[in-house]
Amino acid sequence: MDLLPTLWFIAIAVLWGGFLLLDGFDLGVGMLMLTSTRDERERRQMLNTIGPVWDGNEVWLITAAAGLFAAFPLWYAALFSALYVPLVFVLVGLIFRAVSIEYRGKGHSDRWRRWADRGLGTGSFLAAFGLGAALALTTTGLPLNANGDRVGGAFAWFTPYALLGGLAVVGFCLVHAAAFLGLKTEGPVRLRARGLLVRWGPVGLLPFAGWVVAVQLRSGTAWTWLLVGGAVVAGLAGWAGARLGHEGRAFAGSAAVLALGLGSIFTNVFPVVLPSTLDPAWDLTVGNASNSDYTLGVLTVVAALGLPLVLLYQGWSYWVFRRRLTTDHLPAAHTVRAAVAPLAAAVPGGAQGAADPGGSGPSGGSATRGSAGDDSFRGGPSSGGDDRPA
C-alpha cells in the first residue's frame, strides 16, 4: 500500500471528524433553539455562544470536501453523484442556517425572530442528517457498478444505514451541543443543558453507537473492539461528569466518543473508501481511487504549510471567546444612528441629510433602528433582536 494515499485517507477521516467535533455543537445549538426555551434573552444567550465561531467551524466541511476532491477524485465523483439529492438538502440546510443567524437581528418583531429560529433549527437538522447519511453510506456501501456509477433511481441511497447514520449525527450534535452550552453559559440555560444531557444523553448517542457496532460487525477486527470499548467508557465518563456538574468533563467525554467511534469506523473499512453493495470487486479503495503521487505530494506540502496556521488561528479565536456567557452580557434593545448619514454629510453639496434639518444626518440628529450590519457578530449592540456577543 502506497504511503501518500494512506496518509490522505487518514487526513480525510480527521477532517470529517474535525467538522463533526466543532460544527457539531453549532448544529446542535441550532436545533435546540426550536424547543429548549421561549425566553428571548435566553435564545440570544444560546446563539451568542456560537456566534463568533460557527462560520469558522463550517470551513472544516469545505476543507474535507476539497481534500476529498483533490486526493481521491474517483471517491469524490462516485459519492457526490450518488448522493446528489441528500447533499442538495445539506446545502439548503446550511444556507437556511447562515441566513437565519445573520438576519435574525434585522427584524424587530417576535414573528420575525420565530421564523429565524425555525429556519436555524430546520437548516441545522437537514445539514446534520444529510451529512450523517452520507458518511454512513461511505462506510457501508452504495449500489455502484464497475465504473463507479450508482445503479438505481434517485433514492437508491435511502437505506436503513443512511437513516441510521443521519440519526447518529443528529443525536450526537444534540448531545454535544448540550455539553457545550453547559460549558459556555451561566444561569437557566446552563442548568437546562445539564439536565438535558443527564436525562437524554445516553439516548441521543444510541444511533451513533449502532452505526459504530454495525460497521464493527461487518468488517471489524479484534483490536478495534478496544476503540469501541474506549468510546463506551468515554461516554459513561462524560455522562457522570454532567451529573456532577463538571461540564468540561462532559464536553471532553462527548468529543472522545466521536474520536474513538469514528476511529473505529474508518479503521475497519480501510483500505476501502466506498464499498459497492453489488460486487466487492467494484469497491473503491485507497489504491484505485487516489490521485497521482505527484499531486498527493504537492497537496502534502500545501497542507503541511497551511494547516498549522489554520489550527493556530482557530485555537486563538476559541481562546478569545473562552469565558462563560450570561444574559447580563447582552445589551438591551436600543436605537443607533445610521452609518450612512455621516458619510453623506461629508460630501460637499451631495448630502441630503446635511441639507435636510429633519433628516437623519448630523443636522437633524435623528436616530434609526439598526443598520445593514446589525447581526454580523462584530462591533457594538444594535436594536431589537441583535444576537452578537457583547
CSV table of C-alpha atoms in Angstrom, one decimal, residues 8-349:
chain,number,residue,atom,x,y,z
A,8,TRP,CA,-4.5,11.2,2.8
A,9,PHE,CA,-7.1,8.7,3.8
A,10,ILE,CA,-6.2,9.4,7.4
A,11,ALA,CA,-6.3,13.1,6.7
A,12,ILE,CA,-9.8,12.9,5.2
A,13,ALA,CA,-11.0,11.0,8.2
A,14,VAL,CA,-9.5,13.6,10.5
A,15,LEU,CA,-11.1,16.4,8.6
A,16,TRP,CA,-14.6,14.8,8.8
A,17,GLY,CA,-14.0,14.2,12.4
A,18,GLY,CA,-12.9,17.8,13.0
A,19,PHE,CA,-16.0,19.1,11.3
A,20,LEU,CA,-18.4,17.0,13.4
A,21,LEU,CA,-16.4,17.9,16.6
A,22,LEU,CA,-16.5,21.6,16.0
A,23,ASP,CA,-19.5,22.3,13.9
A,24,GLY,CA,-21.5,19.6,15.6
A,25,PHE,CA,-22.3,21.7,18.6
A,26,ASP,CA,-23.2,24.6,16.3
A,27,LEU,CA,-25.7,22.4,14.5
A,28,GLY,CA,-27.0,21.1,17.9
A,29,VAL,CA,-27.5,24.6,19.3
A,30,GLY,CA,-29.4,25.5,16.2
A,31,MET,CA,-31.7,22.5,16.7
A,32,LEU,CA,-32.1,23.2,20.4
A,33,MET,CA,-33.3,26.8,19.6
A,34,LEU,CA,-36.6,25.2,18.5
A,35,THR,CA,-37.6,23.7,21.8
A,36,SER,CA,-35.3,24.4,24.7
A,37,THR,CA,-36.7,27.8,25.8
A,38,ARG,CA,-39.2,30.5,24.9
A,39,ASP,CA,-37.4,33.3,26.6
A,40,GLU,CA,-35.9,35.7,24.1
A,41,ARG,CA,-32.9,36.7,26.2
A,42,GLU,CA,-32.0,33.0,26.7
A,43,ARG,CA,-32.3,32.4,23.0
A,44,ARG,CA,-29.9,35.2,22.4
A,45,GLN,CA,-27.6,33.8,25.0
A,46,MET,CA,-27.6,30.4,23.3
A,47,LEU,CA,-27.0,32.0,19.9
A,48,ASN,CA,-24.2,34.1,21.2
A,49,THR,CA,-22.2,31.1,22.3
A,50,ILE,CA,-21.7,30.0,18.7
A,51,GLY,CA,-21.8,33.5,17.2
A,52,PRO,CA,-18.0,34.0,17.0
A,53,VAL,CA,-17.1,30.5,15.8
A,54,TRP,CA,-19.9,28.9,13.7
A,55,ASP,CA,-18.7,30.2,10.3
A,56,GLY,CA,-15.1,29.2,11.0
A,57,ASN,CA,-16.2,25.7,12.1
A,58,GLU,CA,-18.0,25.3,8.8
A,59,VAL,CA,-14.7,25.7,6.9
A,60,TRP,CA,-13.8,22.1,8.1
A,61,LEU,CA,-16.6,20.8,5.8
A,62,ILE,CA,-15.3,22.8,2.9
A,63,THR,CA,-11.8,21.6,3.5
A,64,ALA,CA,-12.9,17.9,3.9
A,65,ALA,CA,-14.8,18.1,0.6
A,66,ALA,CA,-12.0,19.9,-1.2
A,67,GLY,CA,-9.4,17.4,0.2
A,68,LEU,CA,-11.6,14.5,-1.0
A,69,PHE,CA,-11.8,16.0,-4.5
A,70,ALA,CA,-8.1,16.6,-4.7
A,71,ALA,CA,-6.7,13.4,-3.2
A,72,PHE,CA,-9.4,10.9,-4.2
A,73,PRO,CA,-11.2,12.2,-7.3
A,74,LEU,CA,-13.0,8.8,-8.0
A,75,TRP,CA,-14.2,8.6,-4.5
A,76,TYR,CA,-15.5,12.2,-4.7
A,77,ALA,CA,-17.2,11.6,-8.1
A,78,ALA,CA,-18.9,8.4,-7.1
A,79,LEU,CA,-20.0,9.7,-3.7
A,80,PHE,CA,-21.3,13.1,-4.6
A,81,SER,CA,-23.1,12.0,-7.8
A,82,ALA,CA,-24.8,9.1,-6.0
A,83,LEU,CA,-25.8,11.3,-3.1
A,84,TYR,CA,-26.8,14.3,-5.2
A,85,VAL,CA,-30.3,14.6,-3.6
A,86,PRO,CA,-29.3,14.4,0.1
A,87,LEU,CA,-26.4,16.7,-0.5
A,88,VAL,CA,-28.7,19.3,-2.1
A,89,PHE,CA,-30.7,19.2,1.2
A,90,VAL,CA,-27.5,19.6,3.1
A,91,LEU,CA,-26.7,22.7,1.0
A,92,VAL,CA,-30.1,24.1,1.5
A,93,GLY,CA,-29.9,23.5,5.3
A,94,LEU,CA,-26.6,25.3,5.5
A,95,ILE,CA,-28.0,28.2,3.6
A,96,PHE,CA,-31.0,28.4,5.9
A,97,ARG,CA,-28.8,28.3,8.9
A,98,ALA,CA,-26.5,31.0,7.8
A,99,VAL,CA,-29.3,33.3,6.6
A,100,SER,CA,-31.2,32.8,9.9
A,101,ILE,CA,-28.2,33.7,12.0
A,102,GLU,CA,-27.2,36.7,10.0
A,103,TYR,CA,-30.7,38.1,9.6
A,104,ARG,CA,-32.3,37.2,13.0
A,105,GLY,CA,-31.5,40.7,14.4
A,106,LYS,CA,-32.5,42.6,11.3
A,107,GLY,CA,-36.2,42.5,12.2
A,108,HIS,CA,-37.9,43.9,15.3
A,109,SER,CA,-40.9,41.6,15.8
A,110,ASP,CA,-41.4,38.4,17.6
A,111,ARG,CA,-42.8,36.8,14.5
A,112,TRP,CA,-39.6,37.6,12.5
A,113,ARG,CA,-37.4,36.1,15.2
A,114,ARG,CA,-39.6,33.0,15.4
A,115,TRP,CA,-39.2,32.4,11.7
A,116,ALA,CA,-35.5,32.9,12.0
A,117,ASP,CA,-35.3,30.4,14.8
A,118,ARG,CA,-37.3,27.9,12.8
A,119,GLY,CA,-35.0,28.4,9.8
A,120,LEU,CA,-32.0,27.9,12.0
A,121,GLY,CA,-33.3,24.7,13.6
A,122,THR,CA,-34.6,23.2,10.4
A,123,GLY,CA,-31.5,24.0,8.5
A,124,SER,CA,-29.3,22.6,11.2
A,125,PHE,CA,-31.3,19.4,11.2
A,126,LEU,CA,-31.2,19.0,7.4
A,127,ALA,CA,-27.4,19.6,7.4
A,128,ALA,CA,-26.7,17.1,10.2
A,129,PHE,CA,-29.0,14.4,8.9
A,130,GLY,CA,-27.8,14.6,5.3
A,131,LEU,CA,-24.1,14.6,6.2
A,132,GLY,CA,-24.6,11.7,8.6
A,133,ALA,CA,-26.4,9.7,5.9
A,134,ALA,CA,-23.5,10.4,3.5
A,135,LEU,CA,-20.8,9.3,6.0
A,136,ALA,CA,-22.7,6.2,6.9
A,137,LEU,CA,-23.1,5.2,3.2
A,138,THR,CA,-19.4,5.9,2.7
A,139,THR,CA,-18.6,3.2,5.3
A,140,THR,CA,-21.4,0.7,4.5
A,141,GLY,CA,-21.8,0.9,0.7
A,142,LEU,CA,-23.8,2.1,-2.3
A,143,PRO,CA,-25.0,0.2,-5.4
A,144,LEU,CA,-22.1,1.0,-7.6
A,145,ASN,CA,-21.2,-0.7,-10.9
A,146,ALA,CA,-17.8,-1.4,-12.3
A,147,ASN,CA,-17.5,2.2,-13.5
A,148,GLY,CA,-18.3,3.6,-10.0
A,149,ASP,CA,-21.7,4.8,-11.1
A,150,ARG,CA,-24.8,4.5,-9.0
A,151,VAL,CA,-27.3,1.8,-10.1
A,152,GLY,CA,-30.9,2.6,-9.3
A,153,GLY,CA,-33.1,5.6,-9.1
A,154,ALA,CA,-32.5,9.0,-7.4
A,155,PHE,CA,-33.4,7.5,-4.0
A,156,ALA,CA,-31.3,4.3,-4.2
A,157,TRP,CA,-29.2,5.8,-1.4
A,158,PHE,CA,-32.1,5.8,1.1
A,159,THR,CA,-31.3,2.6,3.0
A,160,PRO,CA,-31.5,1.7,6.7
A,161,TYR,CA,-27.9,2.5,7.0
A,162,ALA,CA,-28.5,6.0,5.6
A,163,LEU,CA,-31.3,6.5,8.2
A,164,LEU,CA,-29.1,5.2,11.0
A,165,GLY,CA,-26.2,7.5,10.0
A,166,GLY,CA,-28.4,10.5,9.8
A,167,LEU,CA,-29.9,9.9,13.2
A,168,ALA,CA,-26.5,9.2,14.6
A,169,VAL,CA,-25.1,12.6,13.6
A,170,VAL,CA,-28.3,14.4,14.7
A,171,GLY,CA,-28.2,12.7,18.1
A,172,PHE,CA,-24.5,13.4,18.6
A,173,CYS,CA,-25.0,17.0,17.7
A,174,LEU,CA,-27.7,17.4,20.2
A,175,VAL,CA,-25.7,15.8,23.0
A,176,HIS,CA,-22.5,17.7,22.0
A,177,ALA,CA,-24.5,21.0,22.0
A,178,ALA,CA,-25.9,20.3,25.4
A,179,ALA,CA,-22.4,19.7,26.8
A,180,PHE,CA,-21.2,22.9,25.0
A,181,LEU,CA,-24.0,25.1,26.4
A,182,GLY,CA,-23.3,23.8,29.9
A,183,LEU,CA,-19.6,24.7,29.4
A,184,LYS,CA,-20.2,28.1,27.9
A,185,THR,CA,-23.2,29.6,29.8
A,186,GLU,CA,-24.4,30.5,33.2
A,187,GLY,CA,-27.9,30.6,34.6
A,188,PRO,CA,-31.1,28.7,33.5
A,189,VAL,CA,-29.5,27.8,30.1
A,190,ARG,CA,-26.7,26.0,31.8
A,191,LEU,CA,-29.0,24.2,34.2
A,192,ARG,CA,-31.3,23.2,31.4
A,193,ALA,CA,-28.5,21.9,29.2
A,194,ARG,CA,-27.1,19.9,32.1
A,195,GLY,CA,-30.5,18.3,32.8
A,196,LEU,CA,-30.9,17.5,29.1
A,197,LEU,CA,-27.5,15.9,29.0
A,198,VAL,CA,-28.1,13.8,32.1
A,199,ARG,CA,-31.6,12.7,31.1
A,200,TRP,CA,-31.3,12.2,27.3
A,201,GLY,CA,-27.5,12.0,26.6
A,202,PRO,CA,-27.4,8.2,26.5
A,203,VAL,CA,-30.5,8.0,24.3
A,204,GLY,CA,-29.1,10.6,21.9
A,205,LEU,CA,-25.9,8.6,21.4
A,206,LEU,CA,-27.6,5.3,20.8
A,207,PRO,CA,-27.9,5.7,16.9
A,208,PHE,CA,-24.2,6.6,16.8
A,209,ALA,CA,-23.4,3.5,18.9
A,210,GLY,CA,-25.5,1.5,16.4
A,211,TRP,CA,-23.5,2.8,13.5
A,212,VAL,CA,-20.2,2.0,15.1
A,213,VAL,CA,-21.3,-1.5,16.1
A,214,ALA,CA,-22.8,-2.2,12.6
A,215,VAL,CA,-19.5,-1.4,10.9
A,216,GLN,CA,-17.6,-3.3,13.6
A,217,LEU,CA,-19.7,-6.4,12.9
A,218,ARG,CA,-19.4,-6.1,9.2
A,219,SER,CA,-15.6,-5.7,8.9
A,220,GLY,CA,-14.2,-5.2,12.4
A,221,THR,CA,-11.1,-6.8,13.9
A,222,ALA,CA,-10.3,-7.9,17.4
A,223,TRP,CA,-8.2,-4.9,18.3
A,224,THR,CA,-10.7,-2.3,17.0
A,225,TRP,CA,-13.1,-3.6,19.7
A,226,LEU,CA,-10.7,-1.7,22.0
A,227,LEU,CA,-11.7,1.5,20.3
A,228,VAL,CA,-15.4,0.7,20.7
A,229,GLY,CA,-14.9,-0.1,24.4
A,230,GLY,CA,-13.0,3.2,24.8
A,231,ALA,CA,-15.9,5.1,23.2
A,232,VAL,CA,-18.3,3.4,25.7
A,233,VAL,CA,-16.0,4.3,28.7
A,234,ALA,CA,-15.7,7.9,27.4
A,235,GLY,CA,-19.5,8.3,27.1
A,236,LEU,CA,-20.1,7.0,30.6
A,237,ALA,CA,-17.4,9.3,32.0
A,238,GLY,CA,-18.9,12.3,30.2
A,239,TRP,CA,-22.4,11.4,31.5
A,240,ALA,CA,-21.0,11.1,35.0
A,241,GLY,CA,-19.3,14.4,34.7
A,242,ALA,CA,-22.6,16.0,33.6
A,243,ARG,CA,-24.3,14.6,36.7
A,244,LEU,CA,-21.7,16.0,39.0
A,245,GLY,CA,-21.8,19.4,37.3
A,246,HIS,CA,-18.4,19.1,35.6
A,247,GLU,CA,-19.3,20.4,32.1
A,248,GLY,CA,-15.7,20.3,30.9
A,249,ARG,CA,-15.6,16.6,31.5
A,250,ALA,CA,-18.9,16.1,29.8
A,251,PHE,CA,-17.7,18.0,26.7
A,252,ALA,CA,-14.5,16.1,26.7
A,253,GLY,CA,-16.4,12.8,27.0
A,254,SER,CA,-18.6,13.6,24.0
A,255,ALA,CA,-15.6,14.6,22.0
A,256,ALA,CA,-13.8,11.4,22.9
A,257,VAL,CA,-16.9,9.3,21.9
A,258,LEU,CA,-16.8,10.9,18.5
A,259,ALA,CA,-13.0,10.5,18.1
A,260,LEU,CA,-12.9,6.8,19.2
A,261,GLY,CA,-16.1,5.9,17.3
A,262,LEU,CA,-15.0,7.4,14.0
A,263,GLY,CA,-11.5,6.0,14.6
A,264,SER,CA,-13.1,2.5,14.8
A,265,ILE,CA,-15.3,3.0,11.7
A,266,PHE,CA,-12.6,4.3,9.4
A,267,THR,CA,-10.0,1.8,10.6
A,268,ASN,CA,-12.4,-1.1,10.0
A,269,VAL,CA,-13.3,0.0,6.4
A,270,PHE,CA,-9.7,0.7,5.4
A,271,PRO,CA,-8.5,0.3,2.6
A,272,VAL,CA,-12.0,0.5,1.1
A,273,VAL,CA,-13.2,4.1,0.7
A,274,LEU,CA,-16.6,3.4,-0.8
A,275,PRO,CA,-17.9,-0.2,-0.9
A,276,SER,CA,-20.1,-1.5,-3.7
A,277,THR,CA,-23.1,-3.4,-2.5
A,278,LEU,CA,-23.4,-5.1,-5.9
A,279,ASP,CA,-20.0,-6.7,-6.1
A,280,PRO,CA,-17.0,-6.4,-3.7
A,281,ALA,CA,-14.7,-6.4,-6.8
A,282,TRP,CA,-16.2,-3.0,-7.7
A,283,ASP,CA,-15.2,-1.4,-4.4
A,284,LEU,CA,-13.3,1.9,-4.5
A,285,THR,CA,-10.2,1.6,-2.5
A,286,VAL,CA,-7.3,3.8,-1.4
A,287,GLY,CA,-5.3,2.4,-4.2
A,288,ASN,CA,-7.7,2.7,-7.2
A,289,ALA,CA,-9.5,5.9,-6.2
A,290,SER,CA,-6.5,8.1,-5.3
A,291,ASN,CA,-4.8,10.8,-7.4
A,292,SER,CA,-1.2,10.5,-8.7
A,293,ASP,CA,1.7,10.5,-6.3
A,294,TYR,CA,2.9,13.8,-7.7
A,295,THR,CA,-0.5,15.5,-6.9
A,296,LEU,CA,-0.6,14.0,-3.5
A,297,GLY,CA,3.0,15.2,-2.9
A,298,VAL,CA,2.0,18.8,-3.7
A,299,LEU,CA,-1.1,18.5,-1.6
A,300,THR,CA,1.0,17.3,1.3
A,301,VAL,CA,3.4,20.2,1.1
A,302,VAL,CA,0.5,22.7,0.9
A,303,ALA,CA,-1.2,21.1,3.9
A,304,ALA,CA,2.0,21.0,5.9
A,305,LEU,CA,2.4,24.7,5.5
A,306,GLY,CA,-1.3,25.9,5.8
A,307,LEU,CA,-2.8,23.5,8.3
A,308,PRO,CA,-0.7,24.7,11.3
A,309,LEU,CA,-1.7,28.3,10.6
A,310,VAL,CA,-5.4,27.4,10.4
A,311,LEU,CA,-5.2,25.5,13.7
A,312,LEU,CA,-3.3,28.3,15.4
A,313,TYR,CA,-5.9,30.9,14.3
A,314,GLN,CA,-8.9,28.8,15.3
A,315,GLY,CA,-7.3,28.0,18.6
A,316,TRP,CA,-6.7,31.7,19.2
A,317,SER,CA,-10.3,32.5,18.4
A,318,TYR,CA,-11.6,30.0,20.9
A,319,TRP,CA,-9.2,31.3,23.5
A,320,VAL,CA,-10.5,34.9,23.0
A,321,PHE,CA,-14.1,33.8,23.5
A,322,ARG,CA,-13.4,31.2,26.2
A,323,ARG,CA,-15.4,32.8,29.1
A,324,ARG,CA,-19.0,31.8,30.0
A,325,LEU,CA,-21.8,34.0,28.7
A,326,THR,CA,-24.7,35.2,30.8
A,327,THR,CA,-27.8,37.2,29.9
A,328,ASP,CA,-26.3,40.2,31.7
A,329,HIS,CA,-23.7,40.4,28.8
A,330,LEU,CA,-26.5,41.0,26.3
A,331,PRO,CA,-27.3,44.7,25.6
A,332,ALA,CA,-30.8,45.9,26.0
A,333,ALA,CA,-32.7,46.9,22.9
A,334,HIS,CA,-32.0,50.5,21.8
A,335,THR,CA,-31.6,52.6,18.7
A,336,VAL,CA,-28.5,53.5,16.9
A,337,ARG,CA,-27.6,56.2,14.4
A,338,ALA,CA,-27.5,55.2,10.7
A,339,ALA,CA,-24.0,54.6,9.5
A,340,VAL,CA,-24.7,56.2,6.0
A,341,ALA,CA,-25.7,59.6,7.2
A,342,PRO,CA,-22.3,60.9,8.3
A,343,LEU,CA,-20.7,59.7,5.1
A,344,ALA,CA,-23.3,61.5,3.0
A,345,ALA,CA,-22.8,64.7,5.0
A,346,ALA,CA,-19.1,64.6,4.3
A,347,VAL,CA,-19.7,65.0,0.5
A,348,PRO,CA,-19.9,68.8,-0.3
A,349,GLY,CA,-23.3,69.6,-1.8
